[in-house]
Amino acid sequence: MEFLTGVKQQKVVEIADLTMKDMTGKTVWVRGIVHTIRDMGEVAFLILRKREGLLQCVLEKGENMTGEERLDEDSIREESAVEIEGVVRKEERAPYGFEIHIDRIKVLSVPAKGLPLPIAKPKLNTSLEAKLNHRPIALRNIRERAVFRIQEGIVRGFRDFLYSQGFTEIHTPKIGAKSAEGGANIFKLEYFHRPAILQQSPQFYKQMMVGVFDRVFETGPVFRAEKHNTKRHLNEYTSLDFEMGYIDGFEDIMAMETGFLQYMVALLERDYGNEVKRLGISLPDVDRIPQIRFDQAKQRVSEKYQRPIRNPYDLEPEEEMLIGRYIQEEYGSDFVFVTHYPSKKRPFYAMDDPEDVRFTLSFDLLYKGLEVTTGGQRIHDAKKLEEKMAERGIGTEGMEQYLSCFQCGMPPHGGLGIGLERLTMQLIGEENVREACLFPRDLGRLEP
Amino acid sequence: MEFLTGVKQQKVVEIADLTMKDMTGKTVWVRGIVHTIRDMGEVAFLILRKREGLLQCVLEKGENMTGEERLDEDSIREESAVEIEGVVRKEERAPYGFEIHIDRIKVLSVPAKGLPLPIAKPKLNTSLEAKLNHRPIALRNIRERAVFRIQEGIVRGFRDFLYSQGFTEIHTPKIGAKSAEGGANIFKLEYFHRPAILQQSPQFYKQMMVGVFDRVFETGPVFRAEKHNTKRHLNEYTSLDFEMGYIDGFEDIMAMETGFLQYMVALLERDYGNEVKRLGISLPDVDRIPQIRFDQAKQRVSEKYQRPIRNPYDLEPEEEMLIGRYIQEEYGSDFVFVTHYPSKKRPFYAMDDPEDVRFTLSFDLLYKGLEVTTGGQRIHDAKKLEEKMAERGIGTEGMEQYLSCFQCGMPPHGGLGIGLERLTMQLIGEENVREACLFPRDLGRLEP
C-alpha cells in the first residue's frame, strides 16, 4: 500500500526560493513558459514567465548540445513550457539581479499555433474588445494579470480583516424562489418546473444570519439583469458583503469599512508590492475618510461648480464625479462617505432617519467619484418592517422566512455591499470595469 | 467636516475580552440575545447568547429596580436583544468560570412572537424537515450553528494553505454560454434573449487560468440540475477547486490535497476548538492517506465482503462505502485516494493512463466511504484534446476559447474539486448533506 503524506519537496525552485538567499554558482531546476526568445547568434536569452514574474535564462550555444537545447521552432518557441537546468549567476541587468546559465532544457509542452495578441509586450496596446475576445490569452500579459493579483489582495484583506473582527463567513444560495420584492432586474430560470431567480444580493440571507452569528460576511457572485451597457456595469459581479448586529448607528458600519480599507492598503503594500509597482498604483490614503450628507453634498457641488440641482432625491453619475472632485480638492481624500440617502431611493428594509423620515440612515462610499459601496442600518423591528412593506405595496409572499426572523427577535443591525470589480478598477486607475473582471458578463458578452 | 478613522473602540465587551484576563470585580457592558431565562424568585438567571457562546448573567431582584430590570414579558423575554451592565464575579459552575451580576438592563429589541422551535435546548431534537422549514431560526441553536463555524474553518484552511503554496484566487462567471459539452444536468436560463446556462463547475476557467498564474483556486457556488433526491446530493453547492501547472503526475495533486487536509485539521484544532468540542468531533488523522487503484479496490472489497463485481467500470455508492470500511479496517484511515478511474466514466479532458488507456490518471478521495473530491491530470496537448473530443462526438462550438488556450501552449497540469458540504458532513458525522448547508437547494426546496 502506498500513502500520501503531504506536499512533496520539489527539486524545481520558484523565484522566491532564488531571491531568498544568494544562490550564485548553484545548479538549479526551474520551470516556466518561454515568454520571449532573443537569439543573438552565439548566445540566446530565454525569458521564462513564472507566476511571480520573469526570469532571465541564457543559452550559450556550444558543440555538446542535444536536440532540445537547440532553439528549434518545433519545440522551444514562445509559449513552450520548459524545465531548465542551469547555474545561477549574478547579472545586474536581469530582473532580480541574477540569471540562469542553461545547461539543459527539457520541453514539457509545445504550442500548436502562434498567439493572437503580442502578450510579451510590457503593456498590451490592444483595444479592450480585442483583449476580451481573447481573454485567457490576453491575461498572460504580466501587466494584465497583475490586476487580478491586486484583486486577490482586496478580497483576502476583506476576509482576514473581518475574521479578526469576529465575523463568520457564510455561503448563501444563488438560486432562489421568486419573491414579491424582486423587480425587473432579476434573471429568471426554471427550477424543476418551478419559477426561480438568481439572487441580486445576499441581503436577506445575511440579515437572517445576524440572528445566528451577530456578524457575518460573504464574498460571492451576484446577478443583475440590468440593461445598462456602461463602463460601470456588469451583469454578474463579485460582491463583498457584511452585516453586523448590535450597532449603535450606521456610523459603526462606515467605521468598519474604513478599518477594512486601512487593512487592505497595508496588505497590498506588504504582500502585493510587485504588482502595485508594475501597475504604477499609488495606494490611497485611508487614515481618515470624510463623511457628508447627501443633501449637503448636492448643495456644495452645485454651488462650487455652478450646476443646478435637477432632482433633489437622486444623484446622477456626473454629480457623483463632482462630489469626488470636491472632496479631493477640499479635503485631499479619494474616498467620501455620502450619508442620509433619500428614503424613496433606498429599499424597504433601510431604516429611516427618525429626525427626518424623508432620509435614511444609510450611505454610499464614493471612490474617485464612483459608488463602490452601498450600506446602512436596517429596520430590525418586525412591525415597522411590515408597515414599510405595506406602504410600498410589497406583498409578503416568499418573504415569510425573512419576516419570521424579525418576529422572532433581531438585534439592531446594518451592513454593506462592496462591488469588487469597481473597487479594483478605481484602485488600479482603469476607466472600464471590464478591465477588473476576469471574464466579464454584459449585455453582449456571454463568453469566454 | 466629520471623518471616519477606523474601527471604534467599543465600551461593550465580547466573551474573548472577558476570558483573556481576570476581570473579577470589574464593571462591564455586554450585549446579546436572551437565550433562556430561569426565574428563581429572588434571583433570576439570564443566559445571553453571543457569537462565541453562552454567557451567564444573574439578576438579584431588589427594590431599586427601574422598569427594564424587571423581567417583563413585554420587553425582556427569550430572543430579546439586550445590553447588560454588571460586575464580573467568579462562578465555577458558569460556562467560562464567571458570571455577570446585573446592575442595569437596556432592551435593544423585543420579539413579536414565540419561537417555532425550542432552540435553547443543547441539541435540537426536531426532524431535518422541520429544521429546514425554519432554517434561520433553527440555526440559532448553538449546536446547529457550530456546524457552520467548522465549515468556515474548512474554507479558510483551503484558502490559507493554497496562498502559502503560491496559488492565486480567481473569480469566474457562473452564467455562461451553452456549450457542446453540457449534458442534461445543467440549469438553463435566458440571458438577454440568448440561451445561457449556470456553470456546473469552474473547470474550463481554472484550466485556462493555469496558463496565466500556474496555480489557481476558487471557492464558489456550482449548479447541478440532477434529479437525485438523495442524502448526498444538492442542486447548488460550494465547490473548493484548484488547478496547478507543472505537475510531474497526478500524485502531485493528491499530495497537495493531503497537505490541505493536514493544514485544515491543525487550523480546526487551534481556532475552532469550541465548536469541535460542542459537536463531539474527533478530528481525522491525515498524516498519511492510503492510495489504491480503482480496479484493485473493487477486487479487494469483492473478496473481503463477498460481493460480486457487477460493473467493472463503475463504483456504486455501496461499493464506495465498503472501500471506506476496508481501508478503515486494514489501514485505520478515514480517507483513501482511489486512483485510475475508467476513462469512460471520466470527462473528455481527463488524461488517459499511457500504460493502459482504458483508465485515467485521476482519482477520487473517499472520506468514510463517501466521495468528497474528484481530481486528476488533464490533457494539455491541443491535438490530443481535440482528438478525444472528436472520439466522444463533442463539437467545438462554444469551446473555441478553451481550445485556443491549449493551441497557444499550456503546461502539464491537473486539479481537483472538493464538495464543501460533503466534506463538512463527514467531518461532523452527519448522515444528510443538507445538515451541512445553510440553505439547501434540492428537488423540493427552493426556500428559505
PDB file of N, CA and C in Angstrom, chain A residues 196-257:
ATOM      1  N   ALA A 196     -37.900  30.306 -10.780  1.00  0.00           N
ATOM      2  CA  ALA A 196     -36.857  30.664  -9.810  1.00  0.00           C
ATOM      3  C   ALA A 196     -36.096  31.866 -10.335  1.00  0.00           C
ATOM      4  N   ILE A 197     -35.239  32.418  -9.480  1.00  0.00           N
ATOM      5  CA  ILE A 197     -34.465  33.604  -9.861  1.00  0.00           C
ATOM      6  C   ILE A 197     -33.017  33.444  -9.393  1.00  0.00           C
ATOM      7  N   LEU A 198     -32.149  34.254  -9.967  1.00  0.00           N
ATOM      8  CA  LEU A 198     -30.770  34.339  -9.467  1.00  0.00           C
ATOM      9  C   LEU A 198     -30.690  35.535  -8.522  1.00  0.00           C
ATOM     10  N   GLN A 199     -30.105  35.341  -7.365  1.00  0.00           N
ATOM     11  CA  GLN A 199     -30.089  36.389  -6.347  1.00  0.00           C
ATOM     12  C   GLN A 199     -29.297  37.612  -6.814  1.00  0.00           C
ATOM     13  N   GLN A 200     -29.881  38.767  -6.629  1.00  0.00           N
ATOM     14  CA  GLN A 200     -29.190  40.004  -6.984  1.00  0.00           C
ATOM     15  C   GLN A 200     -28.356  40.529  -5.820  1.00  0.00           C
ATOM     16  N   SER A 201     -28.450  39.843  -4.674  1.00  0.00           N
ATOM     17  CA  SER A 201     -27.695  40.236  -3.479  1.00  0.00           C
ATOM     18  C   SER A 201     -27.973  39.195  -2.398  1.00  0.00           C
ATOM     19  N   PRO A 202     -27.014  38.979  -1.487  1.00  0.00           N
ATOM     20  CA  PRO A 202     -27.291  38.066  -0.364  1.00  0.00           C
ATOM     21  C   PRO A 202     -27.999  38.783   0.788  1.00  0.00           C
ATOM     22  N   GLN A 203     -28.561  39.947   0.513  1.00  0.00           N
ATOM     23  CA  GLN A 203     -29.129  40.820   1.540  1.00  0.00           C
ATOM     24  C   GLN A 203     -29.983  40.098   2.587  1.00  0.00           C
ATOM     25  N   PHE A 204     -31.034  39.426   2.154  1.00  0.00           N
ATOM     26  CA  PHE A 204     -31.959  38.816   3.118  1.00  0.00           C
ATOM     27  C   PHE A 204     -31.269  37.708   3.919  1.00  0.00           C
ATOM     28  N   TYR A 205     -30.408  36.959   3.253  1.00  0.00           N
ATOM     29  CA  TYR A 205     -29.729  35.861   3.940  1.00  0.00           C
ATOM     30  C   TYR A 205     -28.757  36.380   4.997  1.00  0.00           C
ATOM     31  N   LYS A 206     -28.011  37.399   4.641  1.00  0.00           N
ATOM     32  CA  LYS A 206     -27.040  37.877   5.635  1.00  0.00           C
ATOM     33  C   LYS A 206     -27.759  38.525   6.801  1.00  0.00           C
ATOM     34  N   GLN A 207     -28.882  39.176   6.545  1.00  0.00           N
ATOM     35  CA  GLN A 207     -29.646  39.731   7.668  1.00  0.00           C
ATOM     36  C   GLN A 207     -30.166  38.609   8.567  1.00  0.00           C
ATOM     37  N   MET A 208     -30.712  37.569   7.953  1.00  0.00           N
ATOM     38  CA  MET A 208     -31.216  36.447   8.755  1.00  0.00           C
ATOM     39  C   MET A 208     -30.098  35.833   9.589  1.00  0.00           C
ATOM     40  N   MET A 209     -28.891  35.823   9.030  1.00  0.00           N
ATOM     41  CA  MET A 209     -27.763  35.207   9.733  1.00  0.00           C
ATOM     42  C   MET A 209     -27.217  36.082  10.862  1.00  0.00           C
ATOM     43  N   VAL A 210     -27.585  37.355  10.893  1.00  0.00           N
ATOM     44  CA  VAL A 210     -27.205  38.193  12.032  1.00  0.00           C
ATOM     45  C   VAL A 210     -27.834  37.637  13.310  1.00  0.00           C
ATOM     46  N   GLY A 211     -29.031  37.070  13.189  1.00  0.00           N
ATOM     47  CA  GLY A 211     -29.682  36.444  14.336  1.00  0.00           C
ATOM     48  C   GLY A 211     -28.957  35.197  14.824  1.00  0.00           C
ATOM     49  N   VAL A 212     -28.040  34.694  14.013  1.00  0.00           N
ATOM     50  CA  VAL A 212     -27.314  33.462  14.342  1.00  0.00           C
ATOM     51  C   VAL A 212     -25.888  33.764  14.836  1.00  0.00           C
ATOM     52  N   PHE A 213     -25.164  34.576  14.074  1.00  0.00           N
ATOM     53  CA  PHE A 213     -23.740  34.791  14.368  1.00  0.00           C
ATOM     54  C   PHE A 213     -23.390  36.244  14.712  1.00  0.00           C
ATOM     55  N   ASP A 214     -24.375  37.126  14.834  1.00  0.00           N
ATOM     56  CA  ASP A 214     -24.151  38.561  15.098  1.00  0.00           C
ATOM     57  C   ASP A 214     -23.463  39.284  13.940  1.00  0.00           C
ATOM     58  N   ARG A 215     -22.354  38.712  13.489  1.00  0.00           N
ATOM     59  CA  ARG A 215     -21.578  39.357  12.425  1.00  0.00           C
ATOM     60  C   ARG A 215     -21.254  38.325  11.359  1.00  0.00           C
ATOM     61  N   VAL A 216     -21.650  38.583  10.133  1.00  0.00           N
ATOM     62  CA  VAL A 216     -21.390  37.627   9.055  1.00  0.00           C
ATOM     63  C   VAL A 216     -20.897  38.360   7.814  1.00  0.00           C
ATOM     64  N   PHE A 217     -20.187  37.594   6.961  1.00  0.00           N
ATOM     65  CA  PHE A 217     -19.816  38.161   5.659  1.00  0.00           C
ATOM     66  C   PHE A 217     -19.868  37.081   4.597  1.00  0.00           C
ATOM     67  N   GLU A 218     -19.948  37.535   3.365  1.00  0.00           N
ATOM     68  CA  GLU A 218     -19.912  36.615   2.234  1.00  0.00           C
ATOM     69  C   GLU A 218     -19.207  37.298   1.078  1.00  0.00           C
ATOM     70  N   THR A 219     -18.404  36.542   0.349  1.00  0.00           N
ATOM     71  CA  THR A 219     -17.806  37.041  -0.891  1.00  0.00           C
ATOM     72  C   THR A 219     -18.267  36.104  -1.993  1.00  0.00           C
ATOM     73  N   GLY A 220     -19.104  36.585  -2.870  1.00  0.00           N
ATOM     74  CA  GLY A 220     -19.622  35.683  -3.891  1.00  0.00           C
ATOM     75  C   GLY A 220     -20.276  36.433  -5.031  1.00  0.00           C
ATOM     76  N   PRO A 221     -20.717  35.670  -6.056  1.00  0.00           N
ATOM     77  CA  PRO A 221     -21.303  36.318  -7.230  1.00  0.00           C
ATOM     78  C   PRO A 221     -22.725  36.815  -6.968  1.00  0.00           C
ATOM     79  N   VAL A 222     -23.079  37.915  -7.580  1.00  0.00           N
ATOM     80  CA  VAL A 222     -24.461  38.386  -7.613  1.00  0.00           C
ATOM     81  C   VAL A 222     -24.811  38.685  -9.074  1.00  0.00           C
ATOM     82  N   PHE A 223     -26.095  38.685  -9.346  1.00  0.00           N
ATOM     83  CA  PHE A 223     -26.563  38.706 -10.730  1.00  0.00           C
ATOM     84  C   PHE A 223     -27.583  39.823 -10.926  1.00  0.00           C
ATOM     85  N   ARG A 224     -27.364  40.678 -11.877  1.00  0.00           N
ATOM     86  CA  ARG A 224     -28.280  41.789 -12.140  1.00  0.00           C
ATOM     87  C   ARG A 224     -28.598  41.867 -13.630  1.00  0.00           C
ATOM     88  N   ALA A 225     -29.861  41.687 -13.943  1.00  0.00           N
ATOM     89  CA  ALA A 225     -30.267  41.688 -15.355  1.00  0.00           C
ATOM     90  C   ALA A 225     -30.482  43.107 -15.878  1.00  0.00           C
ATOM     91  N   GLU A 226     -29.685  44.052 -15.415  1.00  0.00           N
ATOM     92  CA  GLU A 226     -29.830  45.447 -15.842  1.00  0.00           C
ATOM     93  C   GLU A 226     -29.401  45.624 -17.286  1.00  0.00           C
ATOM     94  N   LYS A 227     -30.173  46.415 -18.004  1.00  0.00           N
ATOM     95  CA  LYS A 227     -29.844  46.619 -19.411  1.00  0.00           C
ATOM     96  C   LYS A 227     -28.938  47.827 -19.612  1.00  0.00           C
ATOM     97  N   HIS A 228     -28.110  48.125 -18.627  1.00  0.00           N
ATOM     98  CA  HIS A 228     -27.145  49.214 -18.762  1.00  0.00           C
ATOM     99  C   HIS A 228     -25.896  48.715 -19.443  1.00  0.00           C
ATOM    100  N   ASN A 229     -25.546  49.312 -20.533  1.00  0.00           N
ATOM    101  CA  ASN A 229     -24.273  48.948 -21.148  1.00  0.00           C
ATOM    102  C   ASN A 229     -23.293  50.092 -20.944  1.00  0.00           C
ATOM    103  N   THR A 230     -22.884  50.294 -19.698  1.00  0.00           N
ATOM    104  CA  THR A 230     -21.980  51.402 -19.397  1.00  0.00           C
ATOM    105  C   THR A 230     -20.616  50.856 -18.984  1.00  0.00           C
ATOM    106  N   LYS A 231     -19.702  51.773 -18.729  1.00  0.00           N
ATOM    107  CA  LYS A 231     -18.366  51.374 -18.287  1.00  0.00           C
ATOM    108  C   LYS A 231     -18.355  50.936 -16.829  1.00  0.00           C
ATOM    109  N   ARG A 232     -19.473  51.153 -16.149  1.00  0.00           N
ATOM    110  CA  ARG A 232     -19.518  50.890 -14.714  1.00  0.00           C
ATOM    111  C   ARG A 232     -20.350  49.670 -14.342  1.00  0.00           C
ATOM    112  N   HIS A 233     -21.028  49.068 -15.324  1.00  0.00           N
ATOM    113  CA  HIS A 233     -21.962  47.984 -15.003  1.00  0.00           C
ATOM    114  C   HIS A 233     -21.515  46.628 -15.523  1.00  0.00           C
ATOM    115  N   LEU A 234     -21.733  45.625 -14.711  1.00  0.00           N
ATOM    116  CA  LEU A 234     -21.572  44.227 -15.113  1.00  0.00           C
ATOM    117  C   LEU A 234     -22.869  43.505 -14.749  1.00  0.00           C
ATOM    118  N   ASN A 235     -23.214  42.488 -15.478  1.00  0.00           N
ATOM    119  CA  ASN A 235     -24.437  41.769 -15.156  1.00  0.00           C
ATOM    120  C   ASN A 235     -24.208  40.623 -14.171  1.00  0.00           C
ATOM    121  N   GLU A 236     -22.956  40.295 -13.987  1.00  0.00           N
ATOM    122  CA  GLU A 236     -22.584  39.378 -12.909  1.00  0.00           C
ATOM    123  C   GLU A 236     -21.326  39.953 -12.285  1.00  0.00           C
ATOM    124  N   TYR A 237     -21.314  40.108 -10.988  1.00  0.00           N
ATOM    125  CA  TYR A 237     -20.104  40.613 -10.356  1.00  0.00           C
ATOM    126  C   TYR A 237     -19.919  39.989  -8.981  1.00  0.00           C
ATOM    127  N   THR A 238     -18.753  40.210  -8.416  1.00  0.00           N
ATOM    128  CA  THR A 238     -18.455  39.665  -7.097  1.00  0.00           C
ATOM    129  C   THR A 238     -18.757  40.725  -6.052  1.00  0.00           C
ATOM    130  N   SER A 239     -19.594  40.369  -5.113  1.00  0.00           N
ATOM    131  CA  SER A 239     -19.993  41.307  -4.075  1.00  0.00           C
ATOM    132  C   SER A 239     -19.334  40.917  -2.758  1.00  0.00           C
ATOM    133  N   LEU A 240     -18.733  41.908  -2.112  1.00  0.00           N
ATOM    134  CA  LEU A 240     -18.168  41.700  -0.775  1.00  0.00           C
ATOM    135  C   LEU A 240     -19.192  42.257   0.208  1.00  0.00           C
ATOM    136  N   ASP A 241     -19.858  41.373   0.904  1.00  0.00           N
ATOM    137  CA  ASP A 241     -20.968  41.758   1.766  1.00  0.00           C
ATOM    138  C   ASP A 241     -20.653  41.486   3.225  1.00  0.00           C
ATOM    139  N   PHE A 242     -21.021  42.407   4.097  1.00  0.00           N
ATOM    140  CA  PHE A 242     -21.072  42.027   5.506  1.00  0.00           C
ATOM    141  C   PHE A 242     -22.297  42.618   6.167  1.00  0.00           C
ATOM    142  N   GLU A 243     -22.645  42.060   7.304  1.00  0.00           N
ATOM    143  CA  GLU A 243     -23.796  42.524   8.068  1.00  0.00           C
ATOM    144  C   GLU A 243     -23.431  42.331   9.534  1.00  0.00           C
ATOM    145  N   MET A 244     -23.684  43.357  10.358  1.00  0.00           N
ATOM    146  CA  MET A 244     -23.279  43.260  11.762  1.00  0.00           C
ATOM    147  C   MET A 244     -24.391  43.707  12.710  1.00  0.00           C
ATOM    148  N   GLY A 245     -24.516  42.966  13.793  1.00  0.00           N
ATOM    149  CA  GLY A 245     -25.535  43.263  14.792  1.00  0.00           C
ATOM    150  C   GLY A 245     -24.999  44.171  15.884  1.00  0.00           C
ATOM    151  N   TYR A 246     -25.928  44.637  16.731  1.00  0.00           N
ATOM    152  CA  TYR A 246     -25.582  45.438  17.910  1.00  0.00           C
ATOM    153  C   TYR A 246     -24.855  46.721  17.564  1.00  0.00           C
ATOM    154  N   ILE A 247     -25.259  47.339  16.475  1.00  0.00           N
ATOM    155  CA  ILE A 247     -24.618  48.616  16.142  1.00  0.00           C
ATOM    156  C   ILE A 247     -25.301  49.738  16.923  1.00  0.00           C
ATOM    157  N   ASP A 248     -24.534  50.776  17.193  1.00  0.00           N
ATOM    158  CA  ASP A 248     -25.098  51.971  17.831  1.00  0.00           C
ATOM    159  C   ASP A 248     -25.692  52.895  16.781  1.00  0.00           C
ATOM    160  N   GLY A 249     -25.243  52.740  15.570  1.00  0.00           N
ATOM    161  CA  GLY A 249     -25.738  53.570  14.482  1.00  0.00           C
ATOM    162  C   GLY A 249     -25.024  53.158  13.218  1.00  0.00           C
ATOM    163  N   PHE A 250     -25.445  53.741  12.098  1.00  0.00           N
ATOM    164  CA  PHE A 250     -24.840  53.304  10.838  1.00  0.00           C
ATOM    165  C   PHE A 250     -23.397  53.783  10.706  1.00  0.00           C
ATOM    166  N   GLU A 251     -22.980  54.688  11.592  1.00  0.00           N
ATOM    167  CA  GLU A 251     -21.573  55.108  11.590  1.00  0.00           C
ATOM    168  C   GLU A 251     -20.653  53.923  11.900  1.00  0.00           C
ATOM    169  N   ASP A 252     -21.155  52.966  12.700  1.00  0.00           N
ATOM    170  CA  ASP A 252     -20.347  51.781  13.018  1.00  0.00           C
ATOM    171  C   ASP A 252     -19.986  50.995  11.757  1.00  0.00           C
ATOM    172  N   ILE A 253     -20.889  51.027  10.795  1.00  0.00           N
ATOM    173  CA  ILE A 253     -20.653  50.276   9.556  1.00  0.00           C
ATOM    174  C   ILE A 253     -19.603  50.993   8.713  1.00  0.00           C
ATOM    175  N   MET A 254     -19.725  52.298   8.667  1.00  0.00           N
ATOM    176  CA  MET A 254     -18.712  53.078   7.927  1.00  0.00           C
ATOM    177  C   MET A 254     -17.342  52.941   8.592  1.00  0.00           C
ATOM    178  N   ALA A 255     -17.344  52.909   9.925  1.00  0.00           N
ATOM    179  CA  ALA A 255     -16.079  52.755  10.652  1.00  0.00           C
ATOM    180  C   ALA A 255     -15.453  51.393  10.331  1.00  0.00           C
ATOM    181  N   MET A 256     -16.301  50.363  10.263  1.00  0.00           N
ATOM    182  CA  MET A 256     -15.795  49.018   9.947  1.00  0.00           C
ATOM    183  C   MET A 256     -15.236  48.992   8.529  1.00  0.00           C
ATOM    184  N   GLU A 257     -15.913  49.641   7.608  1.00  0.00           N
ATOM    185  CA  GLU A 257     -15.398  49.670   6.235  1.00  0.00           C
ATOM    186  C   GLU A 257     -14.072  50.438   6.167  1.00  0.00           C
TER     187      GLU A 257
END
